[in-house]
mmCIF file of C-alpha atoms and ligand atoms in Angstrom:
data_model
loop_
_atom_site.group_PDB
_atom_site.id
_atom_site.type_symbol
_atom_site.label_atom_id
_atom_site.label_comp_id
_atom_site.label_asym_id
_atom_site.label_seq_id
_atom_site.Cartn_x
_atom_site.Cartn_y
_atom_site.Cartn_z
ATOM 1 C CA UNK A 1 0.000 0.000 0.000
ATOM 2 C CA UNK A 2 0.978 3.826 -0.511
ATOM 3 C CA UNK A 3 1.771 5.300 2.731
ATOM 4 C CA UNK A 4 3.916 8.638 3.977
ATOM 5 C CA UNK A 5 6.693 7.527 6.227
ATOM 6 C CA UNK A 6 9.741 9.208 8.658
ATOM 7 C CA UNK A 7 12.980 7.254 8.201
ATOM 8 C CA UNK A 8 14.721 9.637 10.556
ATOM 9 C CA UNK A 9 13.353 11.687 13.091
ATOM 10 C CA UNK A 10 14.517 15.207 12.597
ATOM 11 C CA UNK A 11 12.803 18.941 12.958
ATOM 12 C CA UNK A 12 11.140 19.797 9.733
ATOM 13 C CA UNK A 13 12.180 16.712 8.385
ATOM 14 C CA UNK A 14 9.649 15.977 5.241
ATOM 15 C CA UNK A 15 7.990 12.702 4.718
ATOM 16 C CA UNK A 16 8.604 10.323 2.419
ATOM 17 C CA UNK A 17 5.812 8.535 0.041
ATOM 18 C CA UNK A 18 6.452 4.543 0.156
ATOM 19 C CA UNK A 19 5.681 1.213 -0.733
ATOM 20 C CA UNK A 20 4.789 -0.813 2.536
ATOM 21 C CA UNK A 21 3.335 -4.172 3.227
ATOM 22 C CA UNK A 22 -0.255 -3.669 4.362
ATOM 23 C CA UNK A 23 -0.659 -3.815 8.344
ATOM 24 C CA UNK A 24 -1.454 -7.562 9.997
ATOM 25 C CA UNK A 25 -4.279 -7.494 11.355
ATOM 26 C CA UNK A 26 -4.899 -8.167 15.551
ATOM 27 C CA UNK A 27 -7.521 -10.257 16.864
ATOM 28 C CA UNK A 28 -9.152 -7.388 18.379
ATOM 29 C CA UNK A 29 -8.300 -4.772 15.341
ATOM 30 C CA UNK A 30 -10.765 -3.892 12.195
ATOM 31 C CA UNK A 31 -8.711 -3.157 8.836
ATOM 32 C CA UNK A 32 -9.859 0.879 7.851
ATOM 33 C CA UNK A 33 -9.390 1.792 3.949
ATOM 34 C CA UNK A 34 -8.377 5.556 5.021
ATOM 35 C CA UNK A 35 -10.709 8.136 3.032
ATOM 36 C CA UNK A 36 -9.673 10.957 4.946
ATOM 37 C CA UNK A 37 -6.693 11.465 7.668
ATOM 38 C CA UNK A 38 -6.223 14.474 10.092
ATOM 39 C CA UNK A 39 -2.984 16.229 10.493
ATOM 40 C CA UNK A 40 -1.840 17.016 14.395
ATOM 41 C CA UNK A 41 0.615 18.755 16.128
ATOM 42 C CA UNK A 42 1.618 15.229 17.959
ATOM 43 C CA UNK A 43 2.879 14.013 13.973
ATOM 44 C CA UNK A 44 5.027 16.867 13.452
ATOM 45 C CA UNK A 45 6.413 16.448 17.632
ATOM 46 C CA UNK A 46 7.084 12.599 16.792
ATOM 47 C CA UNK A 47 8.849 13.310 13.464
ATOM 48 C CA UNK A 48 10.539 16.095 15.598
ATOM 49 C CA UNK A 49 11.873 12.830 17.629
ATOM 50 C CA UNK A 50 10.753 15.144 20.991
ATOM 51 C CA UNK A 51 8.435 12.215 21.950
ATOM 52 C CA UNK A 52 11.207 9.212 21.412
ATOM 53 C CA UNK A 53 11.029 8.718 25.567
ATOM 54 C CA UNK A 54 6.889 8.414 25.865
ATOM 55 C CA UNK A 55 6.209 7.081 22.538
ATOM 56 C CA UNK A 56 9.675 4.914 21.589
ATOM 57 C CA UNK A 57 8.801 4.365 17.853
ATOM 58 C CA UNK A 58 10.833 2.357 15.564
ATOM 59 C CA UNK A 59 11.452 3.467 11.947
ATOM 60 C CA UNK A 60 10.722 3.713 9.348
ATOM 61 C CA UNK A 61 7.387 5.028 10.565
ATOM 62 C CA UNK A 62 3.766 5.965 8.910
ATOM 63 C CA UNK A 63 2.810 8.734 10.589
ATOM 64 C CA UNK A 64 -1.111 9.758 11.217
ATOM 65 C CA UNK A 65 -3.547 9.370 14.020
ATOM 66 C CA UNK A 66 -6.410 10.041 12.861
ATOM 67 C CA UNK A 67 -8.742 8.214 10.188
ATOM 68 C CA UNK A 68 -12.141 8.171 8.707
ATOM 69 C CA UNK A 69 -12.827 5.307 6.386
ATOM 70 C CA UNK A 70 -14.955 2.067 5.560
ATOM 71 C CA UNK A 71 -14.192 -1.241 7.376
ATOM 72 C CA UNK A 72 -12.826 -3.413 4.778
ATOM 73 C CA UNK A 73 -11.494 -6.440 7.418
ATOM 74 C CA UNK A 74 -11.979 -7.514 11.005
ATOM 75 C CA UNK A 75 -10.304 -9.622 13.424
ATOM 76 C CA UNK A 76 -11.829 -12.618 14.882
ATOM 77 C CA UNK A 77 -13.068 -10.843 17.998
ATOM 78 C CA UNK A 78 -14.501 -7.943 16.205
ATOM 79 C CA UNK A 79 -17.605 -7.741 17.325
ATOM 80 C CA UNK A 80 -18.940 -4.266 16.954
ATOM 81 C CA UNK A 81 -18.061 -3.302 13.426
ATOM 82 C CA UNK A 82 -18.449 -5.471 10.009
ATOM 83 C CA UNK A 83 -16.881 -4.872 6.560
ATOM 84 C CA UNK A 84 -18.445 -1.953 4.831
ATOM 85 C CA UNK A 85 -18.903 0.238 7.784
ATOM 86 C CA UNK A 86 -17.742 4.227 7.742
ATOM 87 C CA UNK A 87 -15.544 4.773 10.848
ATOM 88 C CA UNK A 88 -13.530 7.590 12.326
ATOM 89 C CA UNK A 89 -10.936 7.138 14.820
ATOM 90 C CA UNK A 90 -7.717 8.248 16.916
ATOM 91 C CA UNK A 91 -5.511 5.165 16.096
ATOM 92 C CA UNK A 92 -4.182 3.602 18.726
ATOM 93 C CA UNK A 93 -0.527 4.341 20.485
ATOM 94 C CA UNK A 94 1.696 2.065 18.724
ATOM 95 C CA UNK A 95 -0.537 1.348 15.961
ATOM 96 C CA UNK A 96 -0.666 4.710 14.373
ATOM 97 C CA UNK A 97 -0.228 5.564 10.268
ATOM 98 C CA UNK A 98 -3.087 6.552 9.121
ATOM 99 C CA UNK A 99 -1.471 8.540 6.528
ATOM 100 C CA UNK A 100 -1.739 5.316 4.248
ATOM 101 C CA UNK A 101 -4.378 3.946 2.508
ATOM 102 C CA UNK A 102 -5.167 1.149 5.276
ATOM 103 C CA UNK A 103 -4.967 1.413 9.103
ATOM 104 C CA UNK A 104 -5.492 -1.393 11.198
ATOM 105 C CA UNK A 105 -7.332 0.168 14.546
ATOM 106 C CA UNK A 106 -8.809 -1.962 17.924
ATOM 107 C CA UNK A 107 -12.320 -2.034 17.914
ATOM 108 C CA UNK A 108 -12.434 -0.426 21.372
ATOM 109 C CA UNK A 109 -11.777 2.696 19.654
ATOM 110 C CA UNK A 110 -13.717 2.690 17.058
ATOM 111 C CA UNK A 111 -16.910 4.979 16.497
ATOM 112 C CA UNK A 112 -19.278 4.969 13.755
ATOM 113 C CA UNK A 113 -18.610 7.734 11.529
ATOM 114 C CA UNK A 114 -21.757 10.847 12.672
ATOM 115 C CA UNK A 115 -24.249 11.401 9.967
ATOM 116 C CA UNK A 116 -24.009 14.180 7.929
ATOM 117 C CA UNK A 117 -20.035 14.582 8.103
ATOM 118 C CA UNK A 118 -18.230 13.805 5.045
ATOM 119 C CA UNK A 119 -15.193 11.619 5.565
ATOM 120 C CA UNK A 120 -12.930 14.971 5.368
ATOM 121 C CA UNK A 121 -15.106 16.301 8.271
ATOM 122 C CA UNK A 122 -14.847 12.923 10.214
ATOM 123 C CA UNK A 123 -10.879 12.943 10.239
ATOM 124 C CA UNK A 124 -10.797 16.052 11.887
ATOM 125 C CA UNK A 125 -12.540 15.553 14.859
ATOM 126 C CA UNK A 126 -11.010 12.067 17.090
ATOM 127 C CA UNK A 127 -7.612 13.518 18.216
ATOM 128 C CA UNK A 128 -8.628 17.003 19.210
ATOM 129 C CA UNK A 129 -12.299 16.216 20.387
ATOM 130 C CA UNK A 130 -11.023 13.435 22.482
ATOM 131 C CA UNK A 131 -8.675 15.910 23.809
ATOM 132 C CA UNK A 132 -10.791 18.312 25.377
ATOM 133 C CA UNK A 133 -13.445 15.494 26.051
ATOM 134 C CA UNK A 134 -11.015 14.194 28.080
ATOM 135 C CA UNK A 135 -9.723 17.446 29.661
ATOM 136 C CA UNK A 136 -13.060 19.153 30.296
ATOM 137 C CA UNK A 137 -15.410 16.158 30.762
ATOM 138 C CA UNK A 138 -12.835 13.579 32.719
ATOM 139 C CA UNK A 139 -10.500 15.670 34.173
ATOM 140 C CA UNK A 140 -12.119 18.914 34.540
ATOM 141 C CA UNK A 141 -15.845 17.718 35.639
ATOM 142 C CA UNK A 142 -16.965 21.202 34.410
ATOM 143 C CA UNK A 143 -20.383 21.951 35.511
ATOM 144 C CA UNK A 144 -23.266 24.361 34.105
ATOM 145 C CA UNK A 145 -22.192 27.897 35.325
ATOM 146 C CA UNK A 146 -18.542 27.064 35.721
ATOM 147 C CA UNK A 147 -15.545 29.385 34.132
ATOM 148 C CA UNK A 148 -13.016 27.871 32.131
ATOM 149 C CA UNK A 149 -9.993 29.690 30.206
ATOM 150 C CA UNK A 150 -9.489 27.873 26.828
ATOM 151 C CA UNK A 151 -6.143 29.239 25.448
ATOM 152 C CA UNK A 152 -5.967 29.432 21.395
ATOM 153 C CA UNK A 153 -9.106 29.162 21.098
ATOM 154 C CA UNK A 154 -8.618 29.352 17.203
ATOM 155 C CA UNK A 155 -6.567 26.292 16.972
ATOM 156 C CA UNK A 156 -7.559 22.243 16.551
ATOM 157 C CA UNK A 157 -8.030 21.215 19.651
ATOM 158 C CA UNK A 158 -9.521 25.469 20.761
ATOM 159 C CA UNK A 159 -11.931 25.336 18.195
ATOM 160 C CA UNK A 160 -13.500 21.777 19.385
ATOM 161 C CA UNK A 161 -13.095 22.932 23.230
ATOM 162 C CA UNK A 162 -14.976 25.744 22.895
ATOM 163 C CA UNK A 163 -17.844 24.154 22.008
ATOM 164 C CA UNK A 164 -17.792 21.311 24.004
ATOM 165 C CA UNK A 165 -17.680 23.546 26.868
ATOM 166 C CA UNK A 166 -20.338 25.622 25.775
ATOM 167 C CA UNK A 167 -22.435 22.537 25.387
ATOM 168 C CA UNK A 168 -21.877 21.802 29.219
ATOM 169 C CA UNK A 169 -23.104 25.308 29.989
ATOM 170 C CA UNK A 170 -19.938 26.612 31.100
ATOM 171 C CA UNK A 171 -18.687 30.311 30.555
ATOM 172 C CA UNK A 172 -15.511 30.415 28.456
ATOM 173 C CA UNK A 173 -12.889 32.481 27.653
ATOM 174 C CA UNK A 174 -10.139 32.201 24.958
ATOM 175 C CA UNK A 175 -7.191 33.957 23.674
ATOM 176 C CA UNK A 176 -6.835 34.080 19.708
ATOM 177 C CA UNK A 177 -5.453 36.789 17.701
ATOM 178 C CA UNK A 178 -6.819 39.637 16.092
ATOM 179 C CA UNK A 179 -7.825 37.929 12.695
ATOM 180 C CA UNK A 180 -9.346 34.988 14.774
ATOM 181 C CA UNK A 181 -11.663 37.555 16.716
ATOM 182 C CA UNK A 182 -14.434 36.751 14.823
ATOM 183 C CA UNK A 183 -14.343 32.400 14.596
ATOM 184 C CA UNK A 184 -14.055 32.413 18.300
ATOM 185 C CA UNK A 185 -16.863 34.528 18.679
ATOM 186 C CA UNK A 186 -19.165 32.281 16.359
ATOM 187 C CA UNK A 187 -17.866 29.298 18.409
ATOM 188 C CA UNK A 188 -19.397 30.771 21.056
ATOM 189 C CA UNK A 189 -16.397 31.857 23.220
ATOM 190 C CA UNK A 190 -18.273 34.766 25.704
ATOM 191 C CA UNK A 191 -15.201 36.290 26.323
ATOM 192 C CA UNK A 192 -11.968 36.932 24.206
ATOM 193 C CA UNK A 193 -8.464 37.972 24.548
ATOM 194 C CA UNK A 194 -6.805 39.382 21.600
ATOM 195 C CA UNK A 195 -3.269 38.026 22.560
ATOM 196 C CA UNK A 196 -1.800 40.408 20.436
ATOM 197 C CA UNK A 197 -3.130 43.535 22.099
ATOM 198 C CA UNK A 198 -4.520 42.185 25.777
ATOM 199 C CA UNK A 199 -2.805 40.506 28.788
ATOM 200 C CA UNK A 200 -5.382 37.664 29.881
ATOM 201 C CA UNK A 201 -3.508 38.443 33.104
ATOM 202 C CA UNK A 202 -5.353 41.455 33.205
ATOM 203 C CA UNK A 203 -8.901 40.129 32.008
ATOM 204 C CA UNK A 204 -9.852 37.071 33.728
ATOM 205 C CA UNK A 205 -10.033 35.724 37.590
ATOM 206 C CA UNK A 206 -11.705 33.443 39.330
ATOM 207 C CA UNK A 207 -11.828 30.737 36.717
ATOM 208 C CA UNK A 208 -12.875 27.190 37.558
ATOM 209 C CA UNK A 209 -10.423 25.143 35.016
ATOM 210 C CA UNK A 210 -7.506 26.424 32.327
ATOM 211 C CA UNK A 211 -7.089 24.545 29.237
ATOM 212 C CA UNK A 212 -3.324 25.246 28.719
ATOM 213 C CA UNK A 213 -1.801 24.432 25.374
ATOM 214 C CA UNK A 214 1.311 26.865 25.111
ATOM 215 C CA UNK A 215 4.722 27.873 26.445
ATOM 216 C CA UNK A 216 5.740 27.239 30.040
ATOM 217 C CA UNK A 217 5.164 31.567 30.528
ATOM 218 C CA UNK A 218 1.660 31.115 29.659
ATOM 219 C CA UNK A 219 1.674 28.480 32.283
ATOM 220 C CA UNK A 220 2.645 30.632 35.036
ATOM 221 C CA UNK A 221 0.395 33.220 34.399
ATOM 222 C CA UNK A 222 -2.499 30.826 34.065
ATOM 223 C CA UNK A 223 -2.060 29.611 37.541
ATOM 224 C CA UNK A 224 -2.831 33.345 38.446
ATOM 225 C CA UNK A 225 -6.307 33.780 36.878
ATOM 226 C CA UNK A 226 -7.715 30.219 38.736
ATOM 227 C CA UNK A 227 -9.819 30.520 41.502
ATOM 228 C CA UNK A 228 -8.586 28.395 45.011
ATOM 229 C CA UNK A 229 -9.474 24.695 44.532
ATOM 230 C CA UNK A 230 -9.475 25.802 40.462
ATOM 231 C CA UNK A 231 -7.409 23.137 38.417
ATOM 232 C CA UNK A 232 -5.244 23.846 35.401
ATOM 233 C CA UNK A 233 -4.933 21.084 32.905
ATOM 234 C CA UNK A 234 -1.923 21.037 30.484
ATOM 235 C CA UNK A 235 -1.868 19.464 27.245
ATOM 236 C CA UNK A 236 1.838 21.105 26.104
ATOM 237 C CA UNK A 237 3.453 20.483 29.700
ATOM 238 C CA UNK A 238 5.787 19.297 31.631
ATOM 239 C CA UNK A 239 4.215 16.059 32.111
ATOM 240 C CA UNK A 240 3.691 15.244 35.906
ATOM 241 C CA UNK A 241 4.872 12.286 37.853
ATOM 242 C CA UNK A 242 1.230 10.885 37.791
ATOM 243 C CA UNK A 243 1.910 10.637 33.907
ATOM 244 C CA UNK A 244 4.666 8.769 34.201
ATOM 245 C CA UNK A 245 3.222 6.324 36.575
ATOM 246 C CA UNK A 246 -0.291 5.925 34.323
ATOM 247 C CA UNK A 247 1.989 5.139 31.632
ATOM 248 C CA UNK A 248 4.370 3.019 33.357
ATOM 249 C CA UNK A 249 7.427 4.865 32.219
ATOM 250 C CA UNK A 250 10.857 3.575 33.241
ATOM 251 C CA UNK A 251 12.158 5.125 36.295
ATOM 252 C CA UNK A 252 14.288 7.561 35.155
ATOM 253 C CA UNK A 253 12.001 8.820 33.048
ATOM 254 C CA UNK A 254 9.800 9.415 35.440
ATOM 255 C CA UNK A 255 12.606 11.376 37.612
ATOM 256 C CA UNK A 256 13.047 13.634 34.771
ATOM 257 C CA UNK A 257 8.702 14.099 34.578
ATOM 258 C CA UNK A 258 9.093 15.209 38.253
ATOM 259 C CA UNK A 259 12.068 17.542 37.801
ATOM 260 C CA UNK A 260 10.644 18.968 34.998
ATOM 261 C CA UNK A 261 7.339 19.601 36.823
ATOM 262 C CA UNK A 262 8.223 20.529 40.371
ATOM 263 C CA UNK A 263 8.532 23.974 39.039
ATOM 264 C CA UNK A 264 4.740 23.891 38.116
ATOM 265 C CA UNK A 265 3.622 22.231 40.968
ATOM 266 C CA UNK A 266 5.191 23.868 43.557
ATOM 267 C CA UNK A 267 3.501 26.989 42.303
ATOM 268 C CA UNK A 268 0.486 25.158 42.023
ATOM 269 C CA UNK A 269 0.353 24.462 45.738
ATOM 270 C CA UNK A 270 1.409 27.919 46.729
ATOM 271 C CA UNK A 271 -1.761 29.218 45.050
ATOM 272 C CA UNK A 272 -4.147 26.144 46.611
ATOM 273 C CA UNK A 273 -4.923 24.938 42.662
ATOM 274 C CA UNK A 274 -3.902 21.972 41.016
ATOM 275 C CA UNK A 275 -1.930 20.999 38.268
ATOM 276 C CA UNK A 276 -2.267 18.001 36.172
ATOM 277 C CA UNK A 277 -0.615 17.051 32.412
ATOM 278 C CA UNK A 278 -2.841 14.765 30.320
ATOM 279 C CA UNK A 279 -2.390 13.290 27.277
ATOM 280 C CA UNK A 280 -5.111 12.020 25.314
ATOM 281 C CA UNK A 281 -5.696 8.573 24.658
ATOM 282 C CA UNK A 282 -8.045 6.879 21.576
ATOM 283 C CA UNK A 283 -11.217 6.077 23.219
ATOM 284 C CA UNK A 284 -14.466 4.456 21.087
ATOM 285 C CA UNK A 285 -16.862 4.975 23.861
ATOM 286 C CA UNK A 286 -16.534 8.850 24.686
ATOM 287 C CA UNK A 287 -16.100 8.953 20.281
ATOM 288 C CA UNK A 288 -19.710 7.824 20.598
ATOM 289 C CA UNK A 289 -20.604 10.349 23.060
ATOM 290 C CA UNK A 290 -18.584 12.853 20.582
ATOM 291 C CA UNK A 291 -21.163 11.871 17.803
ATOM 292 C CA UNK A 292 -23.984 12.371 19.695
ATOM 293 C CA UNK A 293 -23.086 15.878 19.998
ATOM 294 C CA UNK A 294 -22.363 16.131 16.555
ATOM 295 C CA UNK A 295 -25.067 14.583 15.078
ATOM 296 C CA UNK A 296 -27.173 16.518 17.651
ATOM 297 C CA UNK A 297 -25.870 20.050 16.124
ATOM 298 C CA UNK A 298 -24.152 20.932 19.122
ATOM 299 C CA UNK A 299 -20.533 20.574 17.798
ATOM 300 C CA UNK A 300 -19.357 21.573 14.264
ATOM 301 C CA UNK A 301 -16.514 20.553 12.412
ATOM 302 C CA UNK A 302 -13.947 23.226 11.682
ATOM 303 C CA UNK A 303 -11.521 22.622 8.998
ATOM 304 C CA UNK A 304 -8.956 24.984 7.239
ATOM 305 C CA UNK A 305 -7.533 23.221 4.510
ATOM 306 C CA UNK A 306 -7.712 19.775 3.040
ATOM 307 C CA UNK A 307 -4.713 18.410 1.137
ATOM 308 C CA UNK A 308 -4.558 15.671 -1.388
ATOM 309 C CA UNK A 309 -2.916 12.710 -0.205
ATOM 310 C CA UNK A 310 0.273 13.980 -2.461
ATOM 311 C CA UNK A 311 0.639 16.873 -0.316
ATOM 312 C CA UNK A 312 0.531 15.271 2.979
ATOM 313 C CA UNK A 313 4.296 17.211 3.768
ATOM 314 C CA UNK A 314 3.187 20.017 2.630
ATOM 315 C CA UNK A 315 -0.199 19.785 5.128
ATOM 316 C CA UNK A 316 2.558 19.132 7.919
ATOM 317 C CA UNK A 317 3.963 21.802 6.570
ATOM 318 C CA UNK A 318 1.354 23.612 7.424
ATOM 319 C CA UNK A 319 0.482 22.214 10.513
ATOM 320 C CA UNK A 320 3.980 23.216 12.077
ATOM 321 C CA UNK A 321 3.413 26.943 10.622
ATOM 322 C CA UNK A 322 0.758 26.706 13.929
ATOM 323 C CA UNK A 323 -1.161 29.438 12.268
ATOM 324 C CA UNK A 324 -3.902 27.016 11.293
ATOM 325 C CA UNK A 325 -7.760 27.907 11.852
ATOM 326 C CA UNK A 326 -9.523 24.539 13.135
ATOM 327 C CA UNK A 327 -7.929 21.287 11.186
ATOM 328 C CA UNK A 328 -6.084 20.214 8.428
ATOM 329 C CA UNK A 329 -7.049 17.229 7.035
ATOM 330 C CA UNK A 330 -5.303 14.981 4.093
ATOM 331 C CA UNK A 331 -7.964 13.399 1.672
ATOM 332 C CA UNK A 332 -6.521 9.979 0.686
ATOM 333 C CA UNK A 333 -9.118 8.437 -1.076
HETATM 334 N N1 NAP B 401 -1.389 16.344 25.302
HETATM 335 C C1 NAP B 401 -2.262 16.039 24.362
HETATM 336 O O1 NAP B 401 -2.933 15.000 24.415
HETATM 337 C C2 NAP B 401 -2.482 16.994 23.221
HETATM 338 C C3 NAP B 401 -3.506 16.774 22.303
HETATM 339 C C4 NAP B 401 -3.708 17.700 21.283
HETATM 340 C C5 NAP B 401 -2.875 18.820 21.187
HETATM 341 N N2 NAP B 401 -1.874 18.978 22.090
HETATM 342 C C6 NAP B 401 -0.993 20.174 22.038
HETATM 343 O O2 NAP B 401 -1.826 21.310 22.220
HETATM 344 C C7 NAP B 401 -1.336 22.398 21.465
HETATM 345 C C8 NAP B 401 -2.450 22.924 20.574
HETATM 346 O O3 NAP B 401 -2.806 21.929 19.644
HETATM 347 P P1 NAP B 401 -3.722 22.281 18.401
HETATM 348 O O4 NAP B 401 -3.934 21.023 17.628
HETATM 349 O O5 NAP B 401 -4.909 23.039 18.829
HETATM 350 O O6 NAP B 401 -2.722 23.238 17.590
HETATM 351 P P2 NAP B 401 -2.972 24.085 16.283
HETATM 352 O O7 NAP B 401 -4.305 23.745 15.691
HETATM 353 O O8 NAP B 401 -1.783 23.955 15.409
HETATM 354 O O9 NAP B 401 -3.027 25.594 16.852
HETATM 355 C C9 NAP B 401 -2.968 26.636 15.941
HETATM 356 C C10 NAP B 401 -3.690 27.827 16.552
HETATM 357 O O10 NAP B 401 -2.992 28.299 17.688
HETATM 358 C C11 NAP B 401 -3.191 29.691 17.787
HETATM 359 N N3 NAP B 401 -2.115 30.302 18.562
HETATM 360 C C12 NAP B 401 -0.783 30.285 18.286
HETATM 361 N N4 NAP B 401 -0.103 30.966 19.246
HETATM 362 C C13 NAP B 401 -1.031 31.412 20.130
HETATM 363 C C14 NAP B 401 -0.964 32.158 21.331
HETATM 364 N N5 NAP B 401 0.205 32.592 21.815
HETATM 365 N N6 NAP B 401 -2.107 32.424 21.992
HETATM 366 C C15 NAP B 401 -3.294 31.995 21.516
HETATM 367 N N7 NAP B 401 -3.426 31.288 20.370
HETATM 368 C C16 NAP B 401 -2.308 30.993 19.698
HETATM 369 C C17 NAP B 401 -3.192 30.143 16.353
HETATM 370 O O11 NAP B 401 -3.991 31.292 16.268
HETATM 371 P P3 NAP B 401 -3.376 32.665 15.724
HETATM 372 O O12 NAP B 401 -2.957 32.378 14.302
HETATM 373 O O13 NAP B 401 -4.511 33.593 15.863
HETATM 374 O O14 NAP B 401 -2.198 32.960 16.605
HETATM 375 C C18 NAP B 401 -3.801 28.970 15.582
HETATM 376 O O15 NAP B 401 -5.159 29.158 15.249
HETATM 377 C C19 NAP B 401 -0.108 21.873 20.716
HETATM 378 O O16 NAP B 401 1.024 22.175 21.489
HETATM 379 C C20 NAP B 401 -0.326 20.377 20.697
HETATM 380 O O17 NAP B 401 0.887 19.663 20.595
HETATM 381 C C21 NAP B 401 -1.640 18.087 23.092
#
């Protein structure tokens, strides 16, 4: 099968379009003919190599995590799904390459595709809606009335959370820039921060949870605008010893997740909030509760651009640029 591959992990390193032997198929894995893969930050991070310690992929590697498609195989405990069904996923840790034109992905976290989305739309909702599902809904428990502080609020995963937070009847802020003023609004962000002219420093207190996605400056200040017993939830870092232990990292991995956090935490402590890092994982079951939402009007799809499958470097390209408005997506078939 065609697929886009890293043979060496490098910054800005471009992918590579290859011949490659179609996946095997797992007992407990359906076969996906890939119509339509989304582009994430976490592709360009791995090719970066900064993720060799959590994720310790060997290459070559097909990168891409997330797929809509039709069933064309299933494993032998497949239950769920049969051949001909339209899918979307997050493939699974370990299992990823999705930009290729078949991904083998476990049936626990699978989802049928929502009604109504074409396959382009479909891609571009598992990694970043199962972000902030799992941030806001999991983690965060936010509740009607609540304040939360979504930061680039313009971005893949922003342009989901907003919405899902709205949904739960929670006030939200975001920070976009000035040319993003207007998508925000429409996403129904009640209050927001032009980055470029505003100090959310100076805007916001008393806020129930932070969605943090950028530098560790941003992270200091956001501890600031939480209320006491607030929490903030990172999804750029440092990752926090509890990470380590969830994903039973070696030791001295986990040393460096605690020195690299204490900084953080400490702070954290000092201002009675907490601080946790979380890293989304593919989940079927909340993917249902995703399409619910979706097929209920609640949450739209935002997409920027969709590449051919030819162009996938140039839609990491992109990607990397992180001046995208909602997703990039690579059409494949
Ligand atoms: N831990 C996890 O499980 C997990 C999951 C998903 C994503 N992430 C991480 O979360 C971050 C965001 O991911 P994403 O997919 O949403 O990225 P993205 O789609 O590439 O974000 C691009 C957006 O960020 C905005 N932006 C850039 N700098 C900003 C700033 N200083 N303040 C406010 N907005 C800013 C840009 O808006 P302007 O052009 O207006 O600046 C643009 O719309 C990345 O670091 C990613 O690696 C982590």
């Amino acid at each position: 099968m065609k697929a886009f591959i890293l043979e060496r992990y490098g910054k800005k390193r471009a992918l590579r379009l290859a011949d490659m032997l179609e996946p095997e198929l797992r007992d407990d894995e359906v076969l996906v003919q890939v119509h339509a893969a989304g582009v994430n930050q976490l592709d360009a991070r791995i090719r970066d190599g900064a993720f060799k310690l959590i994720l310790p992929y060997r290459l070559p590697l097909i990168l891409g995590h997330d797929v809509a498609g039709v069933v064309v195989k299933v494993g032998s405990r497949v239950r769920q799904f049969k051949s001909g069904d339209e899918v979307y996923a997050r493939a699974d840790d370990f299992r990823i390459g999705t930009f290729a034109e078949f991904v083998p992905v476990k049936e626990a976290s699978l989802a049928l595709k929502p009604q109504g989305l074409t396959m382009e739309e479909a891609a571009s909702i598992p990694l970043v809606g199962l972000t902030a599902w799992q941030a806001l809904v999991e983690q965060g428990e936010l509740k009607k009335g609540q304040k939360v502080f979504i930061q680039a609020g313009s971005g893949g995963v922003g342009t989901f959370a907003i919405q899902l937070a709205k949904q739960l009847g929670a006030t939200v802020a975001t920070t976009t820039s000035t040319a993003n003023v207007a998508l925000v609004k429409r996403l129904g962000a009640d209050v927001v921060i032009d980055y470029k002219t505003q100090d959310f420093e100076s805007v916001l207190r008393d806020y129930d949870i932070v969605l943090h996605s950028q530098d560790g400056k941003t992270l200091a200040k956001s501890l600031r605008v939480l209320k006491r017993g607030g929490q903030l939830i990172s999804i750029s870092g440092p990752p926090a010893p509890e990470f380590g232990k969830e994903i039973a990292a070696p030791g001295f991995v986990r040393l460096v997740m605690r020195l690299l956090s204490a900084g953080v935490r400490r702070k954290a402590r000092g201002l009675g909030v907490g601080y946790a890092f979380l890293f989304m994982k593919a989940n079927g079951a909340q993917l249902r509760e995703i399409t619910r939402l979706i097929e209920g009007g609640a949450i739209r799809p935002v997409i920027d651009k969709v590449f051919p499958f030819e162009s996938t470097p140039e839609a990491m390209t992109y990607v990397d640029s992180g001046r995208a408005k909602g997703k990039v997506v690579v059409k494949v078939k």
